[in-house]
PDB file of C-alpha atoms and ligand atoms in Angstrom:
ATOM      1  CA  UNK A   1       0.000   0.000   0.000  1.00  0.00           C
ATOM      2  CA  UNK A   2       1.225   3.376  -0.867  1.00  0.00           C
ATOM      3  CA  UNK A   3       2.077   5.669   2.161  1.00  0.00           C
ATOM      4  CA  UNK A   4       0.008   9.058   2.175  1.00  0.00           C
ATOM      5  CA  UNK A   5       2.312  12.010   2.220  1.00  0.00           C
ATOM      6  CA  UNK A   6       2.485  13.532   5.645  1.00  0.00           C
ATOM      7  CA  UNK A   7       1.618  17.432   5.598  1.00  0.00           C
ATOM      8  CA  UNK A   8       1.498  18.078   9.400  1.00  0.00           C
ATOM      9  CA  UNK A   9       3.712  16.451  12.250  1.00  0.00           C
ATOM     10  CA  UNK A  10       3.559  17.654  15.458  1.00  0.00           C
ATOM     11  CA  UNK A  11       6.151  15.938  17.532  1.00  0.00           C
ATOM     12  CA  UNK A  12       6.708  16.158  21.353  1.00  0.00           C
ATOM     13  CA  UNK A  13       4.656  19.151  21.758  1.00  0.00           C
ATOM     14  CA  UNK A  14       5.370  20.954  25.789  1.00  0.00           C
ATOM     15  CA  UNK A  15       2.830  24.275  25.987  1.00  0.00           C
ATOM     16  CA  UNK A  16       3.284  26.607  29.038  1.00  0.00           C
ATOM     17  CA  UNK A  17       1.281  28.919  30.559  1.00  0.00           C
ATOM     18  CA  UNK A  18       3.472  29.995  33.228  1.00  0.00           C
ATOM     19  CA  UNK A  19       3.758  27.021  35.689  1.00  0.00           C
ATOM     20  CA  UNK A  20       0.771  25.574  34.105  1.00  0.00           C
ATOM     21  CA  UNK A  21       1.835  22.678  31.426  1.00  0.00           C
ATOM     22  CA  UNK A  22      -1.236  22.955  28.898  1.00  0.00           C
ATOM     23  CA  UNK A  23       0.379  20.598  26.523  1.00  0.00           C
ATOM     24  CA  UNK A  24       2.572  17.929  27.363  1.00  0.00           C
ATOM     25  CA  UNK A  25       4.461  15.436  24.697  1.00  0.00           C
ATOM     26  CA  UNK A  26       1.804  15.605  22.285  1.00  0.00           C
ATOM     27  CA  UNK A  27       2.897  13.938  19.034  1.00  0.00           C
ATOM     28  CA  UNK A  28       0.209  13.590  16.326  1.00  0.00           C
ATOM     29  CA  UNK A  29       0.013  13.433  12.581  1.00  0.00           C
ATOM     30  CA  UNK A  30      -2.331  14.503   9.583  1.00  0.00           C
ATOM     31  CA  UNK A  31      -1.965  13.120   6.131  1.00  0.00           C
ATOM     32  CA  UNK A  32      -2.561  14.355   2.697  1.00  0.00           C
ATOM     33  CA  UNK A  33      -6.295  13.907   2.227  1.00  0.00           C
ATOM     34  CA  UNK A  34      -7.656  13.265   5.866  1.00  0.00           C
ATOM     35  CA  UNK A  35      -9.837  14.786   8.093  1.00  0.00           C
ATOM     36  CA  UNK A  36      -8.286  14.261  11.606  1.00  0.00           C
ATOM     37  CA  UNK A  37     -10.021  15.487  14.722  1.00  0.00           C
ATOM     38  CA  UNK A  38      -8.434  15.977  18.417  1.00  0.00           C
ATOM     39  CA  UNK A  39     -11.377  15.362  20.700  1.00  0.00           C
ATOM     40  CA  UNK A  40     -11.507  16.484  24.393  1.00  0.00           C
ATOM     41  CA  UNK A  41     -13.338  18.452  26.894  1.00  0.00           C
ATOM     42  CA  UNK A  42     -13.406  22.195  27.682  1.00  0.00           C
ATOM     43  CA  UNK A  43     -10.096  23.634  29.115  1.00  0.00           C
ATOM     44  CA  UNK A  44      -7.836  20.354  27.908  1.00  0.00           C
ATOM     45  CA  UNK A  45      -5.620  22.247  25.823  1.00  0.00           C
ATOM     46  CA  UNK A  46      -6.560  21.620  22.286  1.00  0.00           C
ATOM     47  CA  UNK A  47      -6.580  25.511  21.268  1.00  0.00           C
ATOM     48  CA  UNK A  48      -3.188  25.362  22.730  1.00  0.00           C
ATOM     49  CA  UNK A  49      -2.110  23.037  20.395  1.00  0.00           C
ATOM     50  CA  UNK A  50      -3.760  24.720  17.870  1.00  0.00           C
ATOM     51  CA  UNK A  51      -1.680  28.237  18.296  1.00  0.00           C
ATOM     52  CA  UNK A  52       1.476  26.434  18.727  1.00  0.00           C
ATOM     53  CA  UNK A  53       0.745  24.448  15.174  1.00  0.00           C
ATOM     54  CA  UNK A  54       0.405  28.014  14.366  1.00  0.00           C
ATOM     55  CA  UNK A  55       2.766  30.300  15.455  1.00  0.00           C
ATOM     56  CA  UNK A  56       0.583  32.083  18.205  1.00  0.00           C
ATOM     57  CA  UNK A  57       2.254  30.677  20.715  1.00  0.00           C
ATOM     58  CA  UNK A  58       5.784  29.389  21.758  1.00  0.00           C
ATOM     59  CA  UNK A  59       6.598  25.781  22.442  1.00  0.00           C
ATOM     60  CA  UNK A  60       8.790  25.032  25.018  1.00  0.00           C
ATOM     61  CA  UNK A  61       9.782  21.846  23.773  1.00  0.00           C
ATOM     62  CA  UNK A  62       8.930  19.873  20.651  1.00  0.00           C
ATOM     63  CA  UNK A  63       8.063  20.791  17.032  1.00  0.00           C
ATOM     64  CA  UNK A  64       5.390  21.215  14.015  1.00  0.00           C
ATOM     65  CA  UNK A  65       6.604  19.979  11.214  1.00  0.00           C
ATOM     66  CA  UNK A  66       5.280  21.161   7.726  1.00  0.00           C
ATOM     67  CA  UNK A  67       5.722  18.880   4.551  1.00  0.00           C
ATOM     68  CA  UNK A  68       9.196  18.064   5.829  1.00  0.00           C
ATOM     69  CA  UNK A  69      10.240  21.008   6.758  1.00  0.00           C
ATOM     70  CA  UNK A  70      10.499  22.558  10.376  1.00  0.00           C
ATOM     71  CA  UNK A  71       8.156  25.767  11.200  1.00  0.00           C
ATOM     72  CA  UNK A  72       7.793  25.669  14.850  1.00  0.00           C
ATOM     73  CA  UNK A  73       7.311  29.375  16.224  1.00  0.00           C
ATOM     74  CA  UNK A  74       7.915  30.931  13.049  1.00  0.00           C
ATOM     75  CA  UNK A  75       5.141  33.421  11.531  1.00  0.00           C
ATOM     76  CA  UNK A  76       1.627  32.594  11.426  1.00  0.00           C
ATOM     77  CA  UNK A  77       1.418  34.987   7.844  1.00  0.00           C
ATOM     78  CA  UNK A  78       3.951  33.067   6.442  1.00  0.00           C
ATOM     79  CA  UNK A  79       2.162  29.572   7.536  1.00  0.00           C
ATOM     80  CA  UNK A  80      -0.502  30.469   5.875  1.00  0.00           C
ATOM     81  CA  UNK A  81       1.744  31.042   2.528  1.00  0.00           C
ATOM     82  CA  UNK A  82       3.007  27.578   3.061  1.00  0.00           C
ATOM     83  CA  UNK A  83      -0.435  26.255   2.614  1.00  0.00           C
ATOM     84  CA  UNK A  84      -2.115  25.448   6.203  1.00  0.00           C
ATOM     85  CA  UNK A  85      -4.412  27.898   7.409  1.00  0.00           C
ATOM     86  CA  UNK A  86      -6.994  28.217  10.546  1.00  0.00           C
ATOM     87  CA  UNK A  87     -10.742  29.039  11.349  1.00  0.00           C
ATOM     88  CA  UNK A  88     -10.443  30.154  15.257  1.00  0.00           C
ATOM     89  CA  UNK A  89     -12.388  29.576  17.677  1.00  0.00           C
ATOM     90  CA  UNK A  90     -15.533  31.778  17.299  1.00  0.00           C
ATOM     91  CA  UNK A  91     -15.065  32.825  13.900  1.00  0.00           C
ATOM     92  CA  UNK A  92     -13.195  36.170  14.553  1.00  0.00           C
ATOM     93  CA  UNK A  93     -14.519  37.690  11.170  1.00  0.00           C
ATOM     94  CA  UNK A  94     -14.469  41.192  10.923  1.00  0.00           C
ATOM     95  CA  UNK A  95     -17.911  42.610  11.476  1.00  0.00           C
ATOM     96  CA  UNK A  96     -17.791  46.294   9.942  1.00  0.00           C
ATOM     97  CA  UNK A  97     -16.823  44.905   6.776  1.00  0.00           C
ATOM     98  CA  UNK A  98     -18.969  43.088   3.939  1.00  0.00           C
ATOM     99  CA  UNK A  99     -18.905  39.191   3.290  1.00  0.00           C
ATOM    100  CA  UNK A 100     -16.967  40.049   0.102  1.00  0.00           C
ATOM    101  CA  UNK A 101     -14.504  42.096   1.680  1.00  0.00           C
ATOM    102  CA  UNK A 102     -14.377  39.554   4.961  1.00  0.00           C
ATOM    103  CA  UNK A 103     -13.474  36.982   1.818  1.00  0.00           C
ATOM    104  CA  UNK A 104     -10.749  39.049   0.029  1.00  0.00           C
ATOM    105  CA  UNK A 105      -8.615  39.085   3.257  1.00  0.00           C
ATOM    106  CA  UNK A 106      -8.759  35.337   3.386  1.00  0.00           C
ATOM    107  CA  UNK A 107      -6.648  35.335  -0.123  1.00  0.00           C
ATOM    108  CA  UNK A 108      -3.209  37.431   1.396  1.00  0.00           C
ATOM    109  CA  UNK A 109      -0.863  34.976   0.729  1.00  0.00           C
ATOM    110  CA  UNK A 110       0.989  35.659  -2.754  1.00  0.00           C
ATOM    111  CA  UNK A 111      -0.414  32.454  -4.552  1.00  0.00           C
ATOM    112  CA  UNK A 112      -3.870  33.003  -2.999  1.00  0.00           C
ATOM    113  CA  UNK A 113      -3.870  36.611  -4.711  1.00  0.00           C
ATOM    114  CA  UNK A 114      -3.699  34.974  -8.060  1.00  0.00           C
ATOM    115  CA  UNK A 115      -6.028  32.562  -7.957  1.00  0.00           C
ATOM    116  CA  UNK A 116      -8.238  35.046  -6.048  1.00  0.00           C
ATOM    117  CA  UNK A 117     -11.591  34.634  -8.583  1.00  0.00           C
ATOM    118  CA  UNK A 118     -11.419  30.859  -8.956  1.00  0.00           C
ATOM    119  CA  UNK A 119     -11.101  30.541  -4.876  1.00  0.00           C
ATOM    120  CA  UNK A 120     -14.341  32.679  -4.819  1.00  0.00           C
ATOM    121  CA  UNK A 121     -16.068  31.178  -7.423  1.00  0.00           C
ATOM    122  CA  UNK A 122     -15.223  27.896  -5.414  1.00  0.00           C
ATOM    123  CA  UNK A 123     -16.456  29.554  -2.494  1.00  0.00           C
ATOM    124  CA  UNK A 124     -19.405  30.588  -3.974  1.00  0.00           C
ATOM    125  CA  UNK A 125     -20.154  27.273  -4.926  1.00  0.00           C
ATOM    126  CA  UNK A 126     -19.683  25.394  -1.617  1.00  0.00           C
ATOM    127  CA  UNK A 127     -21.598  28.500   0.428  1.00  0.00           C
ATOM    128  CA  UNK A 128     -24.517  29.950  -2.111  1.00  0.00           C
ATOM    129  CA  UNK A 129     -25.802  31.826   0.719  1.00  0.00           C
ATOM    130  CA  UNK A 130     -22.194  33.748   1.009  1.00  0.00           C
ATOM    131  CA  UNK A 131     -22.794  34.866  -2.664  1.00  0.00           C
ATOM    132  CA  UNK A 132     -26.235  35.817  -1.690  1.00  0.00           C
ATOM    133  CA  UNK A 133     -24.959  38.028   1.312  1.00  0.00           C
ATOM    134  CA  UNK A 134     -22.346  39.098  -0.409  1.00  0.00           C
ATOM    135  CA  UNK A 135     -22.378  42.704  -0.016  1.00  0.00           C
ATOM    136  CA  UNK A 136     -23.971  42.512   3.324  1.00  0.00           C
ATOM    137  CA  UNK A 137     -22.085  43.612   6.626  1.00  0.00           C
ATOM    138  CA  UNK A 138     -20.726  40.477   8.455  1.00  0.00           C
ATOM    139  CA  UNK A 139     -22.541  41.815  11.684  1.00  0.00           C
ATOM    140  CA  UNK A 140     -25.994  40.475  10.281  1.00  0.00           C
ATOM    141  CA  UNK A 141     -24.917  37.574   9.436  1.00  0.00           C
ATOM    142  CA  UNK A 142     -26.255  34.318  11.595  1.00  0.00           C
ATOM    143  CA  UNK A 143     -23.905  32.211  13.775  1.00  0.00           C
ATOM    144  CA  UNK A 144     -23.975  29.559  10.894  1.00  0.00           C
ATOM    145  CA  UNK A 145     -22.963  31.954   8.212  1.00  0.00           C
ATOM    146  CA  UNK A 146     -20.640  32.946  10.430  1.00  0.00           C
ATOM    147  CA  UNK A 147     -18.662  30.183  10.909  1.00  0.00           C
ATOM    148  CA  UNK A 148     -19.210  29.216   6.958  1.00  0.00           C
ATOM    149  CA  UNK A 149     -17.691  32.831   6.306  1.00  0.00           C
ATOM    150  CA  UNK A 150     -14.745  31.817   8.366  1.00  0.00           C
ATOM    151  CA  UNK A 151     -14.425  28.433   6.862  1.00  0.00           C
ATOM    152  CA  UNK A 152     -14.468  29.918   3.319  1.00  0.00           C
ATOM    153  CA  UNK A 153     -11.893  32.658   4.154  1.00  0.00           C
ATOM    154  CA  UNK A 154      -9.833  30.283   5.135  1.00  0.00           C
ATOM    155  CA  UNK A 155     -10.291  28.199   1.965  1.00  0.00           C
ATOM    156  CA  UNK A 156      -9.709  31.949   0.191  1.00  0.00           C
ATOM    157  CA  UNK A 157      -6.145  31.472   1.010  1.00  0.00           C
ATOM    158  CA  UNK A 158      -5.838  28.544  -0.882  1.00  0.00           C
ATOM    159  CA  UNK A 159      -4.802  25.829   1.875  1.00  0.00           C
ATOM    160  CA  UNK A 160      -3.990  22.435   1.561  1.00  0.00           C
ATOM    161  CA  UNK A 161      -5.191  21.742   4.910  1.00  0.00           C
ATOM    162  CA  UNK A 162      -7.558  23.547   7.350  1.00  0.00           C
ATOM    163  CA  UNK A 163      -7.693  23.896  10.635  1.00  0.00           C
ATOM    164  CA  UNK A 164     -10.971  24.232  12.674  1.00  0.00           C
ATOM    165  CA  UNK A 165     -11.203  25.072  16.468  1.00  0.00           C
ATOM    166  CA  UNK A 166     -14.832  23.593  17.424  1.00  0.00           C
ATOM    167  CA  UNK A 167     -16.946  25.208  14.151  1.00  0.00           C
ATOM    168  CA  UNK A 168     -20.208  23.636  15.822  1.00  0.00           C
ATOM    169  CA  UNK A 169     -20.000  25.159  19.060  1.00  0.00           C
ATOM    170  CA  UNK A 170     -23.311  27.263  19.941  1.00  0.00           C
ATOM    171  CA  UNK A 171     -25.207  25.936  16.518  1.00  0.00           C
ATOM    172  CA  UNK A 172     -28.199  24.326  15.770  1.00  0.00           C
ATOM    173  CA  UNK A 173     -27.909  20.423  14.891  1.00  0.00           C
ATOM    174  CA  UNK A 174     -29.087  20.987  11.353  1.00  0.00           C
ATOM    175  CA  UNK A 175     -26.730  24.000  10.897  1.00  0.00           C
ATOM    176  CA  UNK A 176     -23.894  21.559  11.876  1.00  0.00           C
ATOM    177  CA  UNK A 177     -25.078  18.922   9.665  1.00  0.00           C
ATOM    178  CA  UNK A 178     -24.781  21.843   6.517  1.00  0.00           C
ATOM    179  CA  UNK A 179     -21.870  22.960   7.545  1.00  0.00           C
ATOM    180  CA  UNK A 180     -19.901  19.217   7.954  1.00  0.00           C
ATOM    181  CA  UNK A 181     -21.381  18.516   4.794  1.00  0.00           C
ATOM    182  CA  UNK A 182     -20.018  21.763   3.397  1.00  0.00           C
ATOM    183  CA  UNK A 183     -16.217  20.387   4.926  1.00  0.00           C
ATOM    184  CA  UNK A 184     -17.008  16.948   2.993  1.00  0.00           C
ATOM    185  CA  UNK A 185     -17.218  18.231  -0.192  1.00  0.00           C
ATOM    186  CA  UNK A 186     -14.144  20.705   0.621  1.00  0.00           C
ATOM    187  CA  UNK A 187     -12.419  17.935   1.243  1.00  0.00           C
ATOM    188  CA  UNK A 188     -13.091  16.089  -1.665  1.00  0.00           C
ATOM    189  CA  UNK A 189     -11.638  18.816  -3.772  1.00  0.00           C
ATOM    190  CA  UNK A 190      -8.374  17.726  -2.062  1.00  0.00           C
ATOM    191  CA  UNK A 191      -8.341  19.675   1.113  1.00  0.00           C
ATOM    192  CA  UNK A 192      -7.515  18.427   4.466  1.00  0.00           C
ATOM    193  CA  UNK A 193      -8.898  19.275   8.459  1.00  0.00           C
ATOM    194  CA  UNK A 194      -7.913  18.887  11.204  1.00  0.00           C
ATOM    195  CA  UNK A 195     -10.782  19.507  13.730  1.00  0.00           C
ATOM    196  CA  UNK A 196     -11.296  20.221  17.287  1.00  0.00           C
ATOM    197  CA  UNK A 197     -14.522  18.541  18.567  1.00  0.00           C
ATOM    198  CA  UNK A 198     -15.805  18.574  22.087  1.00  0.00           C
ATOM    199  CA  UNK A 199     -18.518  15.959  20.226  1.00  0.00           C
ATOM    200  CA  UNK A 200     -17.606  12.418  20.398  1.00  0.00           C
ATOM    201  CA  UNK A 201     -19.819  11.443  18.111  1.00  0.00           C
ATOM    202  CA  UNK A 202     -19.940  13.970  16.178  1.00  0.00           C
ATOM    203  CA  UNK A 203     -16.263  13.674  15.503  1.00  0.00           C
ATOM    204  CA  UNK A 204     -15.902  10.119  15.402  1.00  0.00           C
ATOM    205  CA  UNK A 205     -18.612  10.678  12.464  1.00  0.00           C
ATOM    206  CA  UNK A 206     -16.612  13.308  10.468  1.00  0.00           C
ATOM    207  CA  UNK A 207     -13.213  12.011  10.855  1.00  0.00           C
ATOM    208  CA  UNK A 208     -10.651   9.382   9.399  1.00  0.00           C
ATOM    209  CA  UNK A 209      -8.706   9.415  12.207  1.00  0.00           C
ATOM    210  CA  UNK A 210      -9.060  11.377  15.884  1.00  0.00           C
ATOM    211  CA  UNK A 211      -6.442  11.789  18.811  1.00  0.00           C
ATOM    212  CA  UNK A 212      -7.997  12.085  22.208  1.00  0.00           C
ATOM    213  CA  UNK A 213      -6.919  14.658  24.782  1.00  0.00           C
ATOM    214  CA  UNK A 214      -6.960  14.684  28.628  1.00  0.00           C
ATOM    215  CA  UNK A 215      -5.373  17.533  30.713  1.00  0.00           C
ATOM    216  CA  UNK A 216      -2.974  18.412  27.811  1.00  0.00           C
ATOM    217  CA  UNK A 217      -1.962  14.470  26.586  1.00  0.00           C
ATOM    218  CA  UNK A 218      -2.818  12.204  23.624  1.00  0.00           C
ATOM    219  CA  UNK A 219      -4.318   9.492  25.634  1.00  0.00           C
ATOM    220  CA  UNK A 220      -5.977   7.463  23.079  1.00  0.00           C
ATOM    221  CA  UNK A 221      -5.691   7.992  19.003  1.00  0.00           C
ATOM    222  CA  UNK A 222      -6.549   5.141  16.150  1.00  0.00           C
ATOM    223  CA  UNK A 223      -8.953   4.720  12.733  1.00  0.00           C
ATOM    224  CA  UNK A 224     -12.125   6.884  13.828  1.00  0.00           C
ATOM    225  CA  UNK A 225     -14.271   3.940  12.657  1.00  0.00           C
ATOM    226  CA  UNK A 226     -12.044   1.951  15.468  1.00  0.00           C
ATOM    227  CA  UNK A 227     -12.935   3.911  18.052  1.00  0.00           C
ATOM    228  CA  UNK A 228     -16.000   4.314  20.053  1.00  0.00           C
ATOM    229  CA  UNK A 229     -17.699   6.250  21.892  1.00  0.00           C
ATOM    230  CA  UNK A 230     -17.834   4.274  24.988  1.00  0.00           C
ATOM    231  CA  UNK A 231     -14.029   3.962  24.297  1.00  0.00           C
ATOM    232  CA  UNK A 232     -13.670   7.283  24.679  1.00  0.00           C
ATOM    233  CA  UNK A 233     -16.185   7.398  27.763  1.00  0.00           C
ATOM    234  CA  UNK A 234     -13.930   5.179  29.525  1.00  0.00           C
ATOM    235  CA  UNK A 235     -10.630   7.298  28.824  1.00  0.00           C
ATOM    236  CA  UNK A 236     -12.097  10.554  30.131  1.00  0.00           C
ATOM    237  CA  UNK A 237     -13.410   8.615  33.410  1.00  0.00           C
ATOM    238  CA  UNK A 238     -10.506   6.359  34.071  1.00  0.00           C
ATOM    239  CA  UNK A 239      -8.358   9.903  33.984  1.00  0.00           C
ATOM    240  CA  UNK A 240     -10.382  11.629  35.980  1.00  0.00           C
ATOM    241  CA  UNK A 241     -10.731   9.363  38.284  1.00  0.00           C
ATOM    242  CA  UNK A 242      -6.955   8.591  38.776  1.00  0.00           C
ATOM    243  CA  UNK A 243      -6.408  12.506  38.712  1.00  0.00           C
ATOM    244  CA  UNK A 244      -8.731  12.852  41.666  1.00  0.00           C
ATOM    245  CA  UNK A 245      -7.055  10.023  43.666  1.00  0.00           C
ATOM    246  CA  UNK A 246      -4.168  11.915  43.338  1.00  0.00           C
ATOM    247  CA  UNK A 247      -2.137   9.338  41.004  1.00  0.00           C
ATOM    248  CA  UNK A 248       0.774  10.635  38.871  1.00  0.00           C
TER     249      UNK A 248
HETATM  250  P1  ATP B 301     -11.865  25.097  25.141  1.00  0.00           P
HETATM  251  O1  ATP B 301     -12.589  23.948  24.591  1.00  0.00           O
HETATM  252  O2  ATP B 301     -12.551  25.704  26.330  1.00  0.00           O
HETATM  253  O3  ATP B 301     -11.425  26.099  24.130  1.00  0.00           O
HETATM  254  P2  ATP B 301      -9.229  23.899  25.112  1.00  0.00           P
HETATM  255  O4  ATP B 301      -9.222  22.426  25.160  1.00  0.00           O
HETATM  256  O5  ATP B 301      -9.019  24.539  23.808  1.00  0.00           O
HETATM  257  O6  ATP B 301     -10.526  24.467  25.809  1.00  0.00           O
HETATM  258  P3  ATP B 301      -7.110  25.582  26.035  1.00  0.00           P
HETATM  259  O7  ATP B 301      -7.842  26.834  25.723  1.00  0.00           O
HETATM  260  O8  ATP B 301      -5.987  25.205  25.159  1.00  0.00           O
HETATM  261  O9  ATP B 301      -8.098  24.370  26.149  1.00  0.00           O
HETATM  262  O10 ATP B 301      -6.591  25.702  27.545  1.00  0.00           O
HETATM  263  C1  ATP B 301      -5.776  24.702  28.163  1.00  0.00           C
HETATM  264  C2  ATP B 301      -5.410  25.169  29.571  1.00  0.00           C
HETATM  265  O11 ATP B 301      -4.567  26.316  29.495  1.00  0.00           O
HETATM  266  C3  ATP B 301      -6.606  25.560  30.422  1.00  0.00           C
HETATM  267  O12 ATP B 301      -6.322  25.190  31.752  1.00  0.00           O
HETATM  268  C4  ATP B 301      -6.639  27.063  30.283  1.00  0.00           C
HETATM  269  O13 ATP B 301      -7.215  27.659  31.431  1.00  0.00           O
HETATM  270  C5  ATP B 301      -5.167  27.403  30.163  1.00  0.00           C
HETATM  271  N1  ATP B 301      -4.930  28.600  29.339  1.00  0.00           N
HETATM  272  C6  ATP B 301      -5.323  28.784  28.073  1.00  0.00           C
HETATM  273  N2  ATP B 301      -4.909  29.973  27.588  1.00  0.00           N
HETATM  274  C7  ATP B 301      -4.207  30.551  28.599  1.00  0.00           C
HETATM  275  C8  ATP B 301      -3.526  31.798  28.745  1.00  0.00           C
HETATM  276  N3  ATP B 301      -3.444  32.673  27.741  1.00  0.00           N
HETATM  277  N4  ATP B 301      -2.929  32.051  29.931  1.00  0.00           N
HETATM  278  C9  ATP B 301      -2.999  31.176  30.948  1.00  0.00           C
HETATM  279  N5  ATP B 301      -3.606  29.973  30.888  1.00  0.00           N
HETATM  280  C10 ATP B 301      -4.232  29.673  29.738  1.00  0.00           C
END
């Protein structure tokens, strides 16, 4: 069997917050044509791992790897030229400006620029109701639109793989139905994700593969169609449990 090419490798990943060790050893992988998810609880430390991957905060120890090459701590701009972009945590679009003008800013990497009318006519495609709100203010938009604004300015830039911090959180279930489907058919067109669930299910559902994360560490990762939910149950409890007994 042929060996997918490996875009991201994060290896032996330490986070700090002060004192506080966020992340601790976390190594994890996302091939060419996945969607991976990292699946854990409020307050576990996946945005952490998220802003390391890209450059918004330092490491103390460890490394993101990029297609072979070695881009821990440097820029997040000039990530985003390399190819691997994010949608953060609650959207962060800019509100006083229009959808179209939200979407332009999504395409500031050099060979995003050219490509620039095919990425929106992609965009277009995936979101009609972007095209149909096009000129509108972002402020009216709905939390839905919202996050498919951020997911499409992120595919603006012309990524090979996305990352997502928790798109569904606050949604509606059929919103977050549209919106997977929406990352689907992204991903078809050759793009990966990686995506932060708190969802088990949910995540299991969407995913090829998942990592699972309690108090900063991989504790379980495999095939997402290997894992299950109750799996996943037990990891959280069995931690918890052995963190509240006190046990290294
Ligand atoms: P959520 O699902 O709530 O976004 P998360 O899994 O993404 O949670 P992080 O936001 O990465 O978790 O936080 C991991 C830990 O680091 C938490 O204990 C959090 O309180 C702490 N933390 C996060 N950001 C900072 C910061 N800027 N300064 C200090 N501590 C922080």
């Amino acid at each position: 069997m042929i060996e997918k090419e490996k875009l991201l490798e994060v290896k032996g990943l330490d986070v700090f917050y002060g004192d506080l060790q966020a992340v601790k050893e976390v190594n994890m992988e996302v091939k060419k044509g996945e969607m991976v998810a990292l699946i854990g609880a409020n307050g576990v430390g996946k945005s952490t791992i998220l802003q390391a991957i890209m450059g918004l905060n330092k490491p103390k120890s460890g490394s993101v790897i990029w297609k072979g090459q070695d881009i821990t701590g440097i820029q997040t701009n000039k990530i985003a030229r390399l190819g691997l972009t994010m949608t953060p945590e609650g959207s962060h679009i800019f509100e006083d400006m229009s959808v179209y003008e939200n979407l332009l800013l999504g395409a500031y990497p050099k060979h995003a620029k050219a490509r620039r009318a095919e990425s929106l006519a992609l965009v277009y495609k995936t979101f009609p109701v972007l095209k149909e709100k096009e000129k509108q203010t972002a402020t009216f938009l709905s939390g839905g639109q919202r996050q498919m604004l951020a997911i499409a300015r992120a595919m603006m830039a012309n990524p090979e793989l996305i990352i997502c911090d928790e798109i569904s959180l606050g949604l509606a279930p059929v919103i977050i139905k549209d919106i997977y489907a929406s990352l689907h058919e992204i991903n078809k067109n050759g793009v990966s994700f990686l995506l932060v669930e708190q969802e088990t299910k949910r995540a299991l559902k969407h995913s090829d593969y998942a990592y699972v994360i309690v108090h900063g560490e991989v504790v379980l990762e495999g095939r997402s169609s290997a894992l299950s939910e109750e799996q996943i149950a037990q990891v959280y409890f069995g931690v918890e449990q052995s963190g509240e007994g006190g046990a290294d």
